[in-house]
Coordinates of C-alpha atoms in Angstrom, one line a residue:
Chain A
M1 CA 0.0 0.0 0.0
L2 CA 2.7 2.4 0.7
L3 CA 5.1 1.8 -1.8
L4 CA 2.0 1.9 -4.2
L5 CA 1.2 5.7 -2.9
L6 CA 4.8 6.4 -3.3
F7 CA 4.6 5.2 -6.8
T8 CA 1.7 7.2 -7.4
F9 CA 3.2 10.1 -6.0
V10 CA 6.2 10.1 -8.2
L11 CA 4.0 9.1 -11.4
A12 CA 1.7 12.4 -10.5
I13 CA 5.0 14.3 -10.5
F14 CA 6.0 13.5 -13.9
L15 CA 2.3 14.1 -15.2
G16 CA 2.4 17.8 -13.6
F17 CA 5.9 18.7 -15.2
E18 CA 4.0 17.4 -18.5
L19 CA 1.1 19.2 -18.1
I20 CA 2.3 22.4 -17.0
S21 CA 4.8 22.8 -19.5
K22 CA 2.4 23.4 -21.9
V23 CA 0.8 26.3 -20.0
P24 CA 1.4 29.4 -22.1
S25 CA 3.4 32.3 -20.2
T26 CA -0.1 34.3 -20.8
L27 CA -1.8 32.3 -18.4
H28 CA 0.7 31.7 -15.7
T29 CA -1.1 33.9 -13.1
P30 CA -4.2 32.0 -13.5
L31 CA -2.5 29.1 -13.4
M32 CA -1.0 29.9 -10.0
S33 CA -4.5 30.5 -8.7
G34 CA -5.7 27.7 -10.1
S35 CA -3.3 25.3 -8.8
N36 CA -3.7 27.0 -5.6
A37 CA -7.1 26.1 -5.1
I38 CA -6.3 22.6 -6.0
S39 CA -3.7 22.6 -3.2
G40 CA -7.0 23.2 -1.2
I41 CA -7.7 19.6 -1.7
T42 CA -6.2 19.2 1.9
I43 CA -10.0 19.8 2.7
V44 CA -10.3 16.3 2.5
G45 CA -8.0 15.4 5.4
A46 CA -9.6 18.4 7.3
L47 CA -13.0 17.1 6.8
I48 CA -12.2 13.7 8.4
A49 CA -10.4 15.6 11.2
A50 CA -13.5 17.9 11.9
G51 CA -15.9 15.1 11.6
E52 CA -14.5 12.4 13.7
T53 CA -16.1 12.0 17.1
D54 CA -13.8 9.8 19.1
S55 CA -11.4 12.2 19.4
G56 CA -10.6 15.2 21.7
W57 CA -12.0 18.8 21.6
V58 CA -8.3 19.9 20.4
S59 CA -9.3 17.8 17.3
Y60 CA -12.4 19.5 16.7
V61 CA -11.0 23.0 16.9
L62 CA -8.0 22.1 14.9
G63 CA -10.4 20.3 12.3
T64 CA -12.6 23.0 12.1
A65 CA -10.4 25.5 11.5
A66 CA -8.5 23.4 8.8
V67 CA -11.6 23.0 7.0
A68 CA -12.5 26.9 7.4
F69 CA -8.8 27.8 5.9
A70 CA -8.9 25.0 3.2
T71 CA -12.3 26.2 2.0
I72 CA -11.5 29.9 1.8
N73 CA -8.3 28.4 -0.5
V74 CA -10.8 26.4 -2.4
V75 CA -13.6 28.4 -2.9
G76 CA -11.7 31.7 -3.4
G77 CA -8.9 29.9 -5.7
Y78 CA -11.5 29.0 -8.0
L79 CA -13.8 32.1 -8.1
V80 CA -10.8 34.2 -8.8
T81 CA -9.4 32.3 -11.5
D82 CA -12.8 32.2 -13.1
R83 CA -13.0 36.1 -13.0
M84 CA -9.6 36.5 -14.5
L85 CA -10.0 33.6 -17.4
A86 CA -13.4 35.5 -18.4
M87 CA -11.4 38.6 -19.2
F88 CA -8.9 36.9 -21.7
K89 CA -10.7 37.4 -24.8
S90 CA -10.2 36.8 -28.4
K91 CA -10.1 39.1 -31.1
Q92 CA -13.0 37.5 -32.5
G93 CA -15.2 37.2 -29.3
G94 CA -16.0 40.5 -27.7
G95 CA -12.4 41.8 -27.6
K96 CA -12.6 45.5 -29.1
A97 CA -9.3 45.8 -31.0
Chain B
M1 CA -19.2 2.4 0.1
S2 CA -15.4 2.8 0.6
A3 CA -15.0 1.5 -2.9
L4 CA -17.5 4.1 -4.0
I5 CA -15.6 6.9 -2.4
D6 CA -12.1 5.5 -3.8
L7 CA -13.8 5.6 -7.1
S8 CA -15.1 9.5 -6.7
Y9 CA -11.5 10.2 -5.8
I10 CA -10.1 9.0 -9.3
A11 CA -12.6 10.6 -10.7
A12 CA -11.7 14.0 -9.4
S13 CA -8.3 13.5 -10.0
I14 CA -9.1 12.8 -13.5
L15 CA -10.9 16.3 -13.7
F16 CA -7.8 18.0 -12.1
I17 CA -5.8 16.6 -14.9
Y18 CA -8.0 17.1 -17.3
G19 CA -8.7 21.2 -15.9
L20 CA -4.8 21.7 -16.2
K21 CA -4.6 20.3 -19.4
A22 CA -7.5 22.7 -20.5
L23 CA -5.3 25.9 -19.4
S24 CA -2.9 25.1 -22.6
S25 CA -5.0 27.7 -24.6
P26 CA -6.6 30.6 -23.1
A27 CA -9.7 29.9 -25.6
T28 CA -10.6 26.4 -23.1
A29 CA -8.9 27.7 -19.9
R30 CA -12.0 28.8 -18.2
K31 CA -13.8 25.7 -19.1
G32 CA -10.8 23.9 -17.5
N33 CA -11.1 25.7 -14.2
L34 CA -14.9 24.9 -14.0
I35 CA -13.9 21.4 -14.7
S36 CA -11.4 21.4 -12.0
A37 CA -13.9 22.9 -9.6
V38 CA -16.3 20.1 -10.3
G39 CA -13.6 17.5 -9.7
M40 CA -13.2 19.3 -6.1
L41 CA -16.8 19.1 -5.6
I42 CA -16.7 15.8 -6.0
A43 CA -14.1 14.9 -3.8
V44 CA -15.5 16.6 -0.9
V45 CA -18.9 15.2 -1.1
A46 CA -17.3 11.8 -1.6
T47 CA -15.4 12.4 1.8
L48 CA -18.6 13.3 3.4
F49 CA -19.7 9.9 3.3
D50 CA -16.3 8.7 4.8
K51 CA -17.1 6.1 7.8
H52 CA -14.8 8.1 9.9
I53 CA -16.9 11.2 9.6
I54 CA -19.9 11.1 12.5
G55 CA -20.5 14.8 13.2
Y56 CA -21.2 17.3 10.5
Q57 CA -22.0 20.3 12.9
W58 CA -18.1 21.3 12.8
I59 CA -17.8 20.8 9.4
L60 CA -20.9 22.9 8.5
A61 CA -19.4 25.9 10.3
G62 CA -16.1 25.6 8.9
V63 CA -17.4 25.5 5.2
L64 CA -19.6 28.5 6.1
I65 CA -17.0 30.7 7.5
G66 CA -14.2 29.4 4.5
T67 CA -16.8 30.1 1.7
A68 CA -18.1 33.5 3.1
I69 CA -14.6 34.9 3.3
G70 CA -13.1 33.2 0.2
A71 CA -16.0 34.3 -2.0
I72 CA -16.0 37.9 -0.9
A73 CA -12.2 38.2 -1.0
A74 CA -12.3 36.7 -4.6
M75 CA -14.8 38.9 -5.9
R76 CA -13.3 42.1 -4.5
V77 CA -9.9 41.8 -5.2
P78 CA -8.9 44.2 -7.9
M79 CA -6.6 42.7 -10.7
T80 CA -3.6 45.0 -9.7
S81 CA -3.7 43.0 -6.3
M82 CA -3.6 39.4 -7.7
P83 CA 0.3 39.1 -6.5
E84 CA -0.5 39.4 -3.2
F85 CA -3.8 37.9 -3.1
V86 CA -2.1 34.6 -4.5
A87 CA 0.4 35.0 -1.7
L88 CA -2.3 35.3 1.0
F89 CA -4.5 32.2 -0.2
N90 CA -1.3 30.3 -0.7
G91 CA -0.6 31.1 3.1
F92 CA -4.0 29.8 4.0
G93 CA -3.2 26.3 2.1
G94 CA -0.2 26.0 3.9
I95 CA -1.9 26.5 7.6
A96 CA -4.8 24.1 6.5
S97 CA -2.3 21.5 5.9
L98 CA -0.4 22.6 9.1
I99 CA -3.7 21.8 11.0
V100 CA -4.6 18.8 9.4
G101 CA -1.1 17.1 10.4
W102 CA -1.6 18.5 13.8
A103 CA -5.0 17.3 14.2
E104 CA -4.2 14.0 13.0
Y105 CA -1.2 13.9 15.7
E106 CA -3.7 14.3 18.1
R107 CA -5.7 12.0 16.7
N108 CA -3.3 9.1 16.6
L109 CA -1.4 9.7 20.0
P110 CA -3.9 7.9 22.3
S111 CA -3.0 4.8 20.2
W112 CA 0.3 5.8 19.8
T113 CA 1.1 6.0 23.6
Q114 CA 0.2 2.4 23.8
G115 CA 2.6 1.4 21.2
V116 CA 0.1 0.6 18.7
P117 CA -0.8 2.3 14.9
H118 CA -4.1 4.1 14.9
G119 CA -6.5 1.7 13.1
G120 CA -4.9 0.1 10.0
D121 CA -1.3 -1.3 10.0
T122 CA 0.7 1.7 8.8
P123 CA 4.1 1.9 10.5
I124 CA 3.9 4.5 13.3
A125 CA 7.2 5.9 11.9
F126 CA 5.7 6.5 8.6
T127 CA 2.6 8.4 9.8
A128 CA 4.7 10.4 12.1
T129 CA 7.0 11.3 9.3
A130 CA 4.3 12.2 7.0
I131 CA 2.6 14.6 10.0
Y132 CA 5.9 16.0 10.4
L133 CA 6.6 16.8 6.5
A134 CA 3.2 18.3 6.3
V135 CA 3.2 20.6 9.7
L136 CA 6.9 21.8 8.4
I137 CA 6.3 22.3 4.9
G138 CA 2.6 23.6 5.7
G139 CA 4.1 26.2 8.4
V140 CA 7.1 27.3 6.1
T141 CA 4.3 28.0 3.1
F142 CA 2.1 29.8 5.7
T143 CA 4.6 32.2 7.3
G144 CA 6.6 32.5 4.2
S145 CA 3.7 33.6 2.4
M146 CA 2.5 36.2 4.9
V147 CA 5.7 37.8 4.0
A148 CA 5.5 37.5 0.8
Y149 CA 1.9 39.1 1.2
L150 CA 3.0 42.0 3.6
K151 CA 5.9 42.9 0.9
L152 CA 3.8 42.6 -2.4
S153 CA 1.1 44.7 -1.0
E154 CA 3.8 47.0 0.6
R155 CA 2.6 46.8 4.3
I156 CA 6.2 46.0 5.0
S157 CA 9.3 47.2 2.6
G158 CA 9.9 45.2 -0.6
K159 CA 14.1 45.6 0.1
P160 CA 16.0 42.6 1.0
F161 CA 16.2 42.5 4.6
L162 CA 19.7 41.2 5.6
F163 CA 21.6 41.0 8.7
G164 CA 25.1 39.7 9.7
G165 CA 25.1 35.7 10.3
Q166 CA 22.1 35.3 8.2
Q167 CA 22.8 32.5 6.8
I168 CA 24.5 31.0 9.9
V169 CA 21.3 31.5 11.6
N170 CA 19.5 29.9 8.7
G171 CA 21.7 27.1 9.0
V172 CA 21.2 26.3 12.6
L173 CA 17.5 26.7 12.0
L174 CA 17.6 24.0 9.4
L175 CA 19.6 21.7 11.7
A176 CA 17.3 22.5 14.6
V177 CA 14.2 21.3 12.2
L178 CA 15.8 18.4 11.0
G179 CA 16.9 17.3 14.4
C180 CA 13.6 17.8 15.8
G181 CA 12.0 15.8 12.9
I182 CA 14.2 12.9 13.5
A183 CA 13.8 12.6 17.2
Y184 CA 10.0 13.2 16.7
A185 CA 9.5 10.6 14.0
V186 CA 11.4 7.9 16.2
A187 CA 9.5 8.1 19.4
P188 CA 6.3 10.2 18.3
A189 CA 4.2 9.6 21.3
D190 CA 6.9 10.9 23.7
T191 CA 7.8 14.0 21.9
Y192 CA 4.9 16.4 22.3
W193 CA 6.7 19.3 23.2
L194 CA 9.3 18.5 20.6
F195 CA 6.4 18.7 18.0
M196 CA 5.3 21.9 19.3
L197 CA 8.7 23.2 19.0
A198 CA 8.9 21.9 15.2
I199 CA 5.7 23.9 14.5
A200 CA 7.0 27.3 16.1
L201 CA 10.4 26.6 14.2
S202 CA 8.5 25.9 10.8
F203 CA 7.0 29.4 11.2
V204 CA 10.4 31.4 12.0
L205 CA 12.0 29.2 8.9
G206 CA 9.3 30.2 6.6
V207 CA 10.0 34.2 7.5
M208 CA 13.9 33.7 7.5
A209 CA 13.6 32.4 4.0
T210 CA 11.4 35.1 2.5
I211 CA 12.7 38.4 4.1
P212 CA 16.0 38.7 2.3
I213 CA 14.4 38.4 -1.1
G214 CA 13.5 41.7 -2.7
G215 CA 10.4 42.8 -4.5
A216 CA 11.3 42.1 -8.2
D217 CA 12.5 38.4 -7.4
M218 CA 8.8 38.1 -5.8
P219 CA 7.9 35.7 -8.8
V220 CA 10.3 33.0 -7.9
V221 CA 9.4 33.5 -4.3
I222 CA 5.5 33.0 -5.3
S223 CA 5.8 30.0 -7.4
L224 CA 8.1 28.2 -5.2
L225 CA 5.5 28.7 -1.9
N226 CA 2.7 27.7 -4.5
S227 CA 4.6 24.5 -5.1
Y228 CA 5.1 24.2 -1.4
S229 CA 1.5 24.5 -0.7
G230 CA 0.9 21.7 -3.1
L231 CA 3.5 19.4 -1.2
A232 CA 2.2 20.4 2.3
A233 CA -1.0 18.7 0.6
C234 CA 0.6 15.8 -0.7
A235 CA 2.5 14.7 3.0
A236 CA -1.3 15.3 4.4
G237 CA -2.3 12.6 2.0
F238 CA 0.5 10.1 3.0
I239 CA -0.9 10.7 6.7
I240 CA -4.5 9.6 5.8
L241 CA -3.4 7.3 2.8
N242 CA -5.3 9.5 0.5
T243 CA -4.6 9.3 -3.2
V244 CA -6.5 12.2 -4.6
L245 CA -4.6 14.3 -2.0
I246 CA -1.2 12.6 -3.0
V247 CA -2.1 13.3 -6.8
S248 CA -3.4 16.9 -6.5
G249 CA -0.6 17.7 -4.4
S250 CA 1.9 16.5 -6.6
L251 CA 0.3 18.2 -9.5
V252 CA 0.4 21.4 -8.0
G253 CA 4.0 21.2 -6.4
A254 CA 5.1 20.2 -9.9
S255 CA 3.5 23.3 -11.5
G256 CA 5.2 25.6 -8.6
I257 CA 8.7 24.2 -9.5
I258 CA 8.1 24.3 -13.0
L259 CA 7.2 28.1 -12.9
T260 CA 10.0 28.7 -10.4
M261 CA 12.3 27.1 -13.2
I262 CA 11.0 29.3 -15.5
M263 CA 11.4 32.3 -13.7
C264 CA 14.7 31.8 -12.7
K265 CA 15.7 30.9 -16.2
A266 CA 14.3 34.2 -17.5
M267 CA 16.6 36.1 -14.8
N268 CA 19.4 34.2 -15.7
R269 CA 20.1 33.1 -11.9
S270 CA 20.2 29.9 -10.0
L271 CA 17.4 29.4 -7.5
G272 CA 19.8 29.6 -4.7
N273 CA 21.2 32.8 -5.9
V274 CA 17.7 34.3 -5.9
L275 CA 16.8 33.0 -2.6
F276 CA 20.1 33.7 -0.7
S277 CA 21.7 36.5 -2.6
G278 CA 19.7 39.1 -1.2
F279 CA 19.8 40.8 -5.1
G280 CA 19.1 44.5 -5.4
S281 CA 19.7 45.2 -1.9
V282 CA 23.1 47.0 -2.8
T283 CA 23.6 49.3 -5.7
A284 CA 26.1 47.6 -8.1
K285 CA 29.2 49.2 -8.2
K286 CA 29.4 51.0 -11.6
S287 CA 31.6 49.0 -13.9
G288 CA 34.5 50.2 -16.1
A289 CA 31.9 50.1 -19.1
A290 CA 29.5 52.2 -17.4
A291 CA 27.1 53.6 -20.0
Q292 CA 28.1 56.8 -21.0
G293 CA 26.3 59.7 -22.9
E294 CA 23.4 61.8 -22.9
A295 CA 19.8 60.8 -22.7
K296 CA 17.7 62.3 -25.2
A297 CA 14.4 63.7 -23.7
L298 CA 11.3 64.0 -26.2
S299 CA 8.2 65.4 -25.6
P300 CA 4.9 63.7 -26.0
E301 CA 4.2 66.3 -28.7
D302 CA 7.0 64.9 -30.7
A303 CA 6.7 61.4 -29.5
Y304 CA 3.1 61.4 -31.2
Y305 CA 4.4 62.5 -35.1
V306 CA 6.8 59.3 -34.8
L307 CA 3.6 57.4 -33.7
E308 CA 1.6 58.8 -36.0
A309 CA 3.7 57.6 -39.1
A310 CA 4.7 54.1 -37.4
Q311 CA 3.4 51.1 -39.3
S312 CA 4.5 48.5 -36.6
V313 CA 4.4 49.2 -32.6
V314 CA 5.1 47.3 -29.5
F315 CA 4.4 48.3 -26.0
V316 CA 6.7 46.7 -23.5
P317 CA 4.9 46.9 -20.1
G318 CA 6.7 46.3 -16.9
Y319 CA 5.6 46.6 -13.0
G320 CA 5.5 50.7 -13.6
M321 CA 2.5 50.3 -15.8
A322 CA 0.9 48.6 -12.8
V323 CA 2.0 50.8 -10.4
A324 CA 0.5 53.7 -12.5
Q325 CA -2.6 51.9 -13.4
A326 CA -2.1 52.8 -16.8
Q327 CA -3.0 49.5 -18.7
H328 CA -6.6 51.0 -19.7
V329 CA -5.3 54.0 -21.6
V330 CA -2.3 52.0 -23.1
R331 CA -5.0 49.6 -24.7
E332 CA -6.7 52.9 -25.9
L333 CA -3.3 53.9 -27.2
G334 CA -3.4 50.7 -28.9
E335 CA -6.3 51.0 -30.5
A336 CA -6.0 54.5 -31.7
L337 CA -2.7 53.2 -33.4
H338 CA -4.4 50.1 -34.7
K339 CA -7.0 52.4 -36.5
N340 CA -4.3 54.4 -37.7
G341 CA -3.0 51.6 -39.6
A342 CA -0.4 50.3 -37.3
E343 CA 0.4 46.8 -36.2
V344 CA 0.2 46.7 -32.6
N345 CA 1.5 44.1 -30.0
Y346 CA 2.7 43.6 -26.5
A347 CA 5.8 42.2 -25.6
I348 CA 5.7 40.7 -22.2
H349 CA 8.8 39.2 -20.5
P350 CA 8.3 36.3 -18.1
V351 CA 9.5 38.3 -15.0
A352 CA 8.0 41.2 -15.7
G353 CA 5.6 42.6 -12.9
R354 CA 5.5 40.8 -9.4
M355 CA 4.3 37.3 -10.1
P356 CA 4.4 34.9 -13.3
G357 CA 1.7 36.3 -15.8
H358 CA 0.8 39.5 -13.9
M359 CA 1.1 41.8 -17.2
N360 CA -1.2 39.3 -19.3
V361 CA -3.8 39.5 -16.6
L362 CA -3.5 43.3 -16.2
L363 CA -3.8 43.6 -20.3
A364 CA -6.3 41.2 -20.4
E365 CA -8.5 42.8 -17.7
A366 CA -8.2 46.3 -20.0
N367 CA -9.6 44.2 -23.1
V368 CA -6.5 43.7 -25.0
P369 CA -7.3 40.6 -27.2
Y370 CA -5.0 37.4 -26.1
E371 CA -3.5 37.4 -29.8
Q372 CA -1.5 40.4 -28.9
L373 CA 0.2 39.6 -25.9
V374 CA 3.6 38.2 -27.5
E375 CA 6.1 36.2 -25.4
M376 CA 9.7 37.4 -25.5
D377 CA 11.0 34.7 -27.8
A378 CA 8.2 35.2 -30.5
I379 CA 8.8 39.0 -30.3
N380 CA 12.7 39.1 -30.8
P381 CA 13.2 37.8 -34.0
M382 CA 11.1 40.2 -35.4
M383 CA 12.3 43.5 -33.3
D384 CA 14.2 44.8 -36.8
S385 CA 11.3 45.7 -38.3
V386 CA 9.4 47.3 -35.5
D387 CA 9.2 51.1 -35.9
V388 CA 8.5 51.9 -32.5
A389 CA 8.9 50.2 -29.2
I390 CA 7.4 51.8 -26.1
V391 CA 8.7 50.8 -22.9
I392 CA 6.5 51.6 -20.3
G393 CA 7.5 51.3 -16.4
A394 CA 10.1 48.3 -17.7
N395 CA 13.9 48.8 -17.2
D396 CA 16.0 45.6 -16.1
V397 CA 13.7 43.6 -18.8
V398 CA 15.2 45.6 -21.6
N399 CA 18.7 46.4 -20.4
P400 CA 21.0 45.6 -23.3
A401 CA 23.8 45.2 -20.7
A402 CA 22.8 41.7 -20.1
R403 CA 23.7 41.2 -23.7
Q404 CA 26.7 43.0 -24.4
D405 CA 28.6 43.8 -20.8
E406 CA 30.1 41.1 -19.2
S407 CA 30.7 42.8 -16.0
S408 CA 27.1 43.7 -15.5
P409 CA 25.3 41.7 -12.7
I410 CA 22.4 40.6 -15.0
Y411 CA 24.7 39.8 -17.8
G412 CA 23.4 36.7 -19.8
M413 CA 19.8 37.3 -18.6
P414 CA 17.5 37.1 -21.6
I415 CA 15.8 40.3 -22.6
I416 CA 13.5 41.7 -25.0
D417 CA 15.5 43.4 -27.7
V418 CA 13.9 46.8 -27.7
D419 CA 17.1 48.4 -28.9
K420 CA 17.1 46.9 -32.4
A421 CA 13.5 48.5 -33.0
R422 CA 14.1 51.7 -35.2
S423 CA 13.3 54.2 -32.0
V424 CA 12.8 53.3 -28.6
F425 CA 10.5 55.6 -26.6
I426 CA 10.9 54.5 -22.5
L427 CA 8.3 56.6 -20.3
K428 CA 9.6 57.0 -17.5
R429 CA 9.9 59.7 -14.3
S430 CA 13.2 59.9 -14.0
M431 CA 16.8 58.4 -14.9
A432 CA 16.6 56.5 -11.6
S433 CA 17.8 53.0 -12.3
G434 CA 15.5 49.9 -11.8
F435 CA 15.0 47.3 -9.2
A436 CA 18.6 45.8 -9.8
G437 CA 20.2 49.0 -9.3
I438 CA 22.0 48.8 -12.7
D439 CA 22.7 51.4 -15.1
N440 CA 20.7 51.2 -18.5
P441 CA 22.6 51.7 -21.7
L442 CA 19.7 51.8 -23.4
F443 CA 18.9 55.1 -22.2
F444 CA 21.8 56.5 -24.3
A445 CA 21.4 54.6 -27.2
E446 CA 21.1 56.5 -30.7
N447 CA 17.8 55.4 -31.3
A448 CA 16.6 55.8 -27.7
R449 CA 14.3 58.7 -26.5
M450 CA 13.1 59.4 -23.0
V451 CA 9.8 60.9 -22.6
F452 CA 9.8 61.8 -18.9
G453 CA 6.8 62.1 -16.7
D454 CA 3.8 60.0 -14.9
A455 CA 3.7 57.0 -17.7
K456 CA -0.6 57.2 -17.4
A457 CA -0.3 60.9 -18.1
T458 CA 2.4 60.5 -21.0
V459 CA -0.3 57.8 -22.5
Q460 CA -3.5 60.1 -22.0
S461 CA -1.8 63.2 -23.7
L462 CA -0.2 60.8 -26.9
L463 CA -4.1 59.4 -27.0
A464 CA -5.6 63.0 -26.9
Q465 CA -3.6 63.9 -29.8
F466 CA -4.7 60.7 -31.6
K467 CA -8.2 61.9 -30.9
E468 CA -7.5 65.6 -32.1
N469 CA -6.4 64.4 -35.4

């Protein structure tokens, strides 16, 4: 199991390199805010920490805080990326030049 | 149920990958972002069905607070503040991973004190190491991003902060963090205080790593912190043995590393040099071959006559354009030139501005079609045939010393070759040097003219003349 996870990790890094090197520099800022939103995936861990009842109150408080921070990251990240990408217009579509 | 959840995680990972792939063109990028968001929604909903989750009230509270703050901030932030916004949010991602690590430690502790792993058969040392990494990377990301945020929003000085023995202090810090980590991973049940110390140390380390880095090097730092926030999520994935965390964390980690490498290459400096040298803190000593001569000033009125006859114009924007908020008038001037029959392009250096792609976003906001945003490598071969290159608030990225003067600190850095255009207008307040504190021989070139004054006012005056005639 652990080795399999490490294997997944290595493959995902390589895949990431392949994918990201194809992103044009024009879109680097939305790429950063978008990938920032993806890094909010840590919310999955936060949800489990906040939802478990067999652990003490320290875990609750920590879990809730983690959920809040991760949600800010996810919601804010995707929304702001969408706002930015909506501004990139082509000559044909909407651009006034 | 558990299999279903795992399948949803695979679906989410595929959507993330697909979303990133769609970012390869501005035409599909927005859809890609939406696809990625759907992936996130699937991952979150699937997790809520996890058998470990029993109570929902705390989750609901956290989600509501987070959504409110995130949504309001994302809607309100002006495009010019995007660099500090991204830095701030990056920090939130880091602190979330840190807290997840900490909460997992608290959760595992009761079992660990009895010497057994908490659920499952993962070795204690493995989980403990993953927890330590999530906390460490998360902590560095958090405080590092906060310092970057403060610097970018100019709440503190953007200048590098250096003091004697800085490298030694950092070295000691790093050793302490490493030592704590090993001691903790060996006996995590008895080293609670070491764990707390490690959290504090990671915070200090994040601050120390970011303060020596100057304003114009920020693109590298944000990219690197971006990568860290992904790796922290990845470490959190190894704690709870969750594939979607590991996959998406690695994607973000790889993304940040690539951007970091691109930025470093665009400055012809190594990552180590950017992180540790405090570049820009001292004014470079005047080299023997210092630029000599007299800069020739040009009034906006005379500049207009040249532009009016130009067939091909290239704008080269830099951070100064963002500061002057000149992007909208620049676009209007571009349109006026276009109507006048000129071919108009915007040449964008990879490190122009304070984060990767900063200028592109500002110009897109001002309604410049993305076809006109040209990368450095694409514009340079065409520079010979350009009638007028207009430099707005950029300096080091158009400094020909990078090509010619081996003694220059920026020698070897790829630049936009505006000096090869038939004429170059430099919109600038004064003759002051740029961030790197280096003389710019471009100002004294035969074909260069300085148009002094506020960049926005200058462009406005040019625009007014086009409208009159």
